[in-house]
Structure formats: C-alpha cells, structure tokens
XYZ file of C-alpha atoms in Angstrom:
307
model
C 109.834 84.386 91.612
C 112.455 82.272 93.431
C 111.281 78.695 93.792
C 111.380 78.465 97.640
C 109.405 81.705 97.990
C 106.990 80.762 95.224
C 106.326 77.363 96.798
C 105.832 78.827 100.273
C 103.433 81.526 99.077
C 101.503 79.141 96.856
C 100.937 76.545 99.589
C 99.860 79.189 102.095
C 97.426 80.736 99.646
C 95.854 77.382 98.806
C 95.330 76.181 102.373
C 93.943 79.618 103.300
C 91.100 79.277 100.813
C 89.826 75.938 102.223
C 87.489 75.516 105.189
C 87.709 72.410 107.440
C 84.157 71.352 106.610
C 84.977 71.435 102.893
C 87.524 68.656 103.332
C 85.651 66.600 105.912
C 87.379 67.915 109.044
C 85.638 69.174 112.181
C 85.913 72.861 112.892
C 82.701 74.571 111.899
C 81.910 77.219 114.479
C 85.206 76.860 116.350
C 87.498 79.832 116.828
C 90.529 79.683 114.547
C 93.521 81.968 114.469
C 94.269 81.373 110.792
C 92.157 81.579 107.667
C 91.463 78.219 106.116
C 93.245 75.027 107.101
C 96.029 74.710 109.639
C 99.351 73.180 108.652
C 98.696 70.073 110.710
C 95.369 69.592 108.949
C 96.983 69.779 105.515
C 99.648 67.329 106.651
C 96.995 64.914 107.935
C 95.027 65.074 104.698
C 98.165 64.578 102.592
C 99.523 61.744 104.730
C 102.816 63.449 105.600
C 104.292 64.530 108.925
C 103.550 68.000 110.247
C 107.278 68.703 110.425
C 107.783 67.754 106.778
C 104.896 69.888 105.560
C 106.031 72.814 107.721
C 109.524 72.654 106.243
C 108.035 72.454 102.768
C 105.851 75.501 103.342
C 108.886 77.339 104.666
C 110.785 76.565 101.476
C 113.230 74.204 103.179
C 112.393 71.087 101.164
C 113.860 70.818 97.670
C 112.621 68.403 95.014
C 109.846 66.719 96.958
C 108.736 63.431 95.434
C 105.965 63.481 92.805
C 103.868 61.190 95.029
C 104.011 63.642 97.929
C 103.138 66.548 95.653
C 100.168 64.660 94.214
C 98.966 63.931 97.753
C 99.249 67.612 98.624
C 97.384 68.552 95.454
C 94.517 66.263 96.444
C 94.504 67.561 100.007
C 94.387 71.176 98.833
C 91.793 70.469 96.117
C 94.044 71.820 93.375
C 92.887 71.978 89.790
C 94.932 70.284 87.069
C 96.842 73.423 86.076
C 97.519 74.252 89.724
C 98.850 70.731 90.280
C 101.276 71.084 87.365
C 102.355 74.453 88.754
C 102.970 72.889 92.181
C 105.229 70.245 90.620
C 107.197 72.899 88.707
C 107.879 75.165 91.669
C 108.497 72.312 94.122
C 110.858 70.464 91.755
C 112.667 73.280 89.908
C 115.485 71.026 88.740
C 112.958 68.761 87.015
C 110.311 71.152 85.775
C 111.524 74.721 85.396
C 112.874 76.127 82.165
C 115.999 78.026 83.025
C 116.975 81.015 80.960
C 119.225 79.777 78.181
C 122.128 81.775 76.710
C 120.683 84.371 74.366
C 117.195 83.979 75.851
C 116.921 87.745 76.242
C 117.031 88.187 72.464
C 113.644 88.896 70.827
C 111.797 85.817 69.654
C 111.288 85.280 65.964
C 107.904 84.157 64.764
C 107.731 80.534 63.695
C 107.286 80.364 59.892
C 104.172 78.189 60.093
C 102.517 80.529 62.581
C 103.338 83.410 60.240
C 101.729 81.521 57.375
C 98.607 80.801 59.414
C 98.413 84.427 60.470
C 98.490 85.652 56.876
C 95.802 83.143 55.926
C 93.273 84.736 58.305
C 92.679 88.224 56.870
C 89.044 88.399 58.032
C 89.614 87.233 61.615
C 91.595 89.063 64.303
C 94.689 87.005 65.060
C 98.064 87.507 66.710
C 101.094 85.507 67.763
C 101.891 85.690 71.475
C 105.375 84.782 72.636
C 107.108 84.524 75.986
C 105.990 86.887 78.751
C 102.831 87.658 76.710
C 104.816 89.659 74.148
C 102.924 90.280 70.896
C 105.249 89.003 68.191
C 103.037 89.434 65.130
C 99.498 90.410 64.228
C 97.194 90.944 61.271
C 95.140 93.943 60.159
C 91.996 92.610 61.804
C 93.755 92.324 65.177
C 94.890 95.942 64.988
C 91.361 97.004 64.075
C 89.917 95.193 67.086
C 92.586 95.536 69.765
C 94.491 98.679 68.769
C 97.256 99.529 66.344
C 100.278 97.602 67.588
C 102.384 99.237 64.886
C 102.205 102.569 66.732
C 103.714 101.055 69.897
C 107.368 100.706 70.744
C 108.464 97.054 70.608
C 108.793 96.821 74.400
C 105.220 98.096 74.810
C 103.747 95.340 72.609
C 102.840 93.123 75.516
C 99.320 91.956 76.325
C 99.658 92.264 80.104
C 101.360 95.655 79.921
C 98.661 96.997 77.591
C 95.853 95.576 79.747
C 97.068 97.152 82.974
C 98.803 100.319 81.808
C 96.749 101.448 78.789
C 93.562 103.187 80.008
C 91.760 102.395 76.751
C 91.812 98.675 77.547
C 89.380 99.242 80.425
C 86.712 100.479 78.046
C 87.525 98.012 75.258
C 87.000 94.829 77.317
C 83.451 94.438 78.566
C 84.756 92.442 81.540
C 88.119 94.087 82.047
C 88.695 92.584 85.490
C 88.262 89.016 84.235
C 90.712 89.663 81.389
C 93.214 91.327 83.721
C 92.980 88.538 86.297
C 93.516 86.014 83.516
C 96.714 87.799 82.520
C 97.976 87.722 86.114
C 97.254 83.999 86.332
C 99.093 83.342 83.064
C 102.152 85.353 84.149
C 102.157 83.468 87.455
C 102.252 80.207 85.518
C 105.058 81.593 83.320
C 107.037 82.538 86.427
C 106.804 78.928 87.591
C 108.088 77.730 84.233
C 110.925 80.255 83.947
C 111.912 81.500 87.411
C 115.283 82.776 86.158
C 113.943 84.815 83.217
C 115.221 88.397 83.817
C 112.812 90.044 81.384
C 109.865 88.304 82.998
C 111.070 89.535 86.378
C 111.267 93.072 85.006
C 107.762 92.904 83.557
C 106.227 91.590 86.788
C 108.114 94.193 88.803
C 106.981 97.014 86.536
C 103.338 95.973 86.699
C 103.498 95.521 90.475
C 104.904 99.046 90.890
C 102.506 100.755 88.496
C 99.272 98.881 89.199
C 97.743 98.286 92.612
C 95.272 95.866 91.053
C 98.095 93.779 89.643
C 99.840 93.727 93.044
C 96.698 92.572 94.817
C 95.849 89.824 92.353
C 99.463 88.646 92.100
C 99.459 88.126 95.870
C 96.639 85.594 95.424
C 98.986 83.374 93.358
C 96.471 82.430 90.656
C 97.511 79.937 87.974
C 95.737 79.551 84.644
C 96.778 78.932 81.056
C 95.354 80.776 78.062
C 93.286 78.267 76.108
C 89.850 79.193 74.779
C 86.711 81.048 75.705
C 84.528 84.008 74.794
C 85.296 87.707 75.190
C 83.004 90.695 74.798
C 84.315 93.984 73.483
C 82.937 97.528 73.554
C 84.558 98.883 70.411
C 84.422 102.667 69.945
C 83.577 102.326 66.232
C 81.136 99.412 65.945
C 79.914 98.877 69.489
C 79.583 95.489 71.154
C 81.212 92.357 69.749
C 81.186 88.875 71.252
C 84.021 86.759 69.912
C 85.205 83.250 70.703
C 88.969 82.926 71.050
C 91.194 79.899 70.563
C 94.872 79.403 71.402
C 96.942 77.171 69.126
C 100.466 76.067 70.098
C 103.041 73.999 68.281
C 103.795 70.789 70.165
C 107.548 71.342 69.876
C 107.517 75.042 70.863
C 104.913 76.001 73.483
C 106.535 79.422 73.936
C 104.615 80.778 70.915
C 100.871 80.674 70.385
C 98.517 81.780 67.637
C 95.444 83.392 69.205
C 92.417 83.860 66.963
C 89.066 85.588 67.537
C 85.929 84.636 65.631
C 82.247 85.638 65.806
C 79.379 83.189 65.646
C 78.316 82.859 61.987
C 75.261 84.941 61.187
C 75.425 86.854 64.460
C 75.352 90.631 64.987
C 78.992 90.351 66.041
C 79.887 88.966 62.613
C 78.216 91.963 60.994
C 80.001 94.325 63.388
C 83.394 92.766 62.684
C 82.829 92.974 58.926
C 81.861 96.641 59.321
C 84.952 97.319 61.425
C 87.292 95.824 58.818
C 85.638 97.843 56.062
C 85.930 101.033 58.109
C 89.582 100.315 58.870
C 90.364 99.814 55.180
C 88.673 103.133 54.340
C 90.834 104.886 56.899
C 93.928 103.651 55.076
C 94.983 101.359 57.906
C 95.520 98.452 55.589
C 98.665 96.865 56.983
C 98.115 93.170 56.424
C 101.210 91.991 58.278
C 103.279 93.373 61.090
C 105.928 91.847 63.310
C 107.925 92.780 66.370
C 111.069 91.144 65.051
C 110.635 91.544 61.297
C 110.843 87.793 61.177
C 109.216 87.489 57.769
C 111.384 88.578 54.840
C 109.891 91.160 52.503
C 109.264 88.532 49.837
C 107.036 86.624 52.244
C 104.836 89.597 53.129
C 101.640 90.464 51.250
C 102.077 92.529 48.121
C 100.143 95.473 49.548
C 102.564 95.616 52.467
C 105.694 95.368 50.273
C 104.478 98.173 48.030
C 104.455 100.794 50.770
C-alpha cells in the first residue's frame, strides 16, 4: 500500500492491458517481449521523456504535476475513477488521507444516517464505514444479507464476509462480480488512506486466506461503490433482483447509506415482502442494530428498547 509501490504497480498494470493498435501505434503482428505497451510508447503518447516515465514507474518521482498525470491518464486510456486514483497515489502529499490520531477507534454512525436507516423498515439498508465495515443495519438487511448481530464486531465487514463466509457464494447470483467489486473498492480505499493500519491488516488477511482475492488484487482494479442491480439466491424466498444505491454525506464520505429496493410490482417485491414476514414470524424482529451502539436507547425503536 506504500505510494511508490502502488504507483509502480498501477502504471505497469495499465500499460500491460493496452495493445499498440488500440492507441494508434504500429506493432500488430510484431514480436514483443512485454505484454501491452512498452515504456517508451507510453512516454511518447503522454509527451514526456522515456527517462522521466521510467523513473515514475519505478517509484522514483514524487508529486508529479497534475498536467503530467492527466497526460498519462489519457495515454493509458484511464477511466475517471482510475484517473483520480492515479492522482492520489502519485501525489500522496496532496491527495491521500493520512491516518489521524484516534483513527483506529470504531466509527460512530452519523445521526442523520441513523435516522434515514430507521425510516426504511421495508427496504434492506445498512451504513458502511471505512474499510467496508458495517456500522449499522436494519431488520430487512439482516433478513436479506444475514444476521449481522450474530457476528463479532470485527467480522462485520462486507469484504471479509464476501470472501471468507462460504454462504455468500450461494447468496449472490454473480458472486465473482460482487467480490471483484469489493477488491476494486478496497484498492481505491488504499489509495486514499495508505497509512491506515486496520486497512492494511484487512487486506493482508484477505490476501492470506483467499487466493481469489490475491489474484484480483494483483490486477490493481479501482472502482467506487455507487449504484447498480444485484441478484440474490435467498434460501427462503428464492431469487430476488434488487437495485442498490449508495448515499454519502458531502462533508463525510467515509460513511455511506446503502439501500436495496425491488422494482414496484415485480416478483422480487413480492419475494422481499414474504421474506420480511417470515423473518418477523421467526422472532428476528430487531429493527435497529449498530456496531458502535452509536444511537442512545431513547433513539431506538420501542420494540428494540423493550427487549
């Protein structure tokens, strides 16, 4: 996760995925000793010297200018999120969030996110914090994704559950896409917070315990969690297709409210309604739960306070 290593690996991975003919250079059919573009070809496309680009790829250039980084992004055909990631890891003094004193302490759920969470009893919703930790969730989220209340606080982490809990492989209809998305998000987090010790520990644990994580991490993917559609194979109600949306506060992007919703009038809406009814009948009626007990008892639903 160190910036020089991250920059070197990222640049190598991105030039390796491009072919000369894709960027208007000759080379189709010629024998090449490296996959993708050569260093001198990237330098030519970006308008920098070969020596400068070589030193940059070796991690020997610190705080390259934004103009040079934008030129490299264009040369390597980077997407918008990849370009932002390149700026963060190439200019750590300007873009990285260093671990602040007390950063290892558990996050507390923002009051407004807690309020929004309690206002969505019929839709699965959770609050995701740094490192993909699950900070809070509602009854519907536990019914869909698993009972977070039965997990130790350190185990309430989306990436850890995805890779290390065997049940996740049957729950997600496209487990690989979900897992790859988690790797890409953690890679982006590592660029934002290269000095975060708990993030280092999480990435190290997953790399040791999961060969799939190790392989995908080596590809250096970068992608934020925003919105989309996920399909679930739930053991109680069968297949559900739910759209998800990620909502972040402008002044605190380290916490996000993630909600799942079916299309109105769809079979998935019926299945979700059936799942919530079944969960209530089983006595699993916790309407609020939190990793940090951020909400005082008076702020929790009456049914939760009564237990």
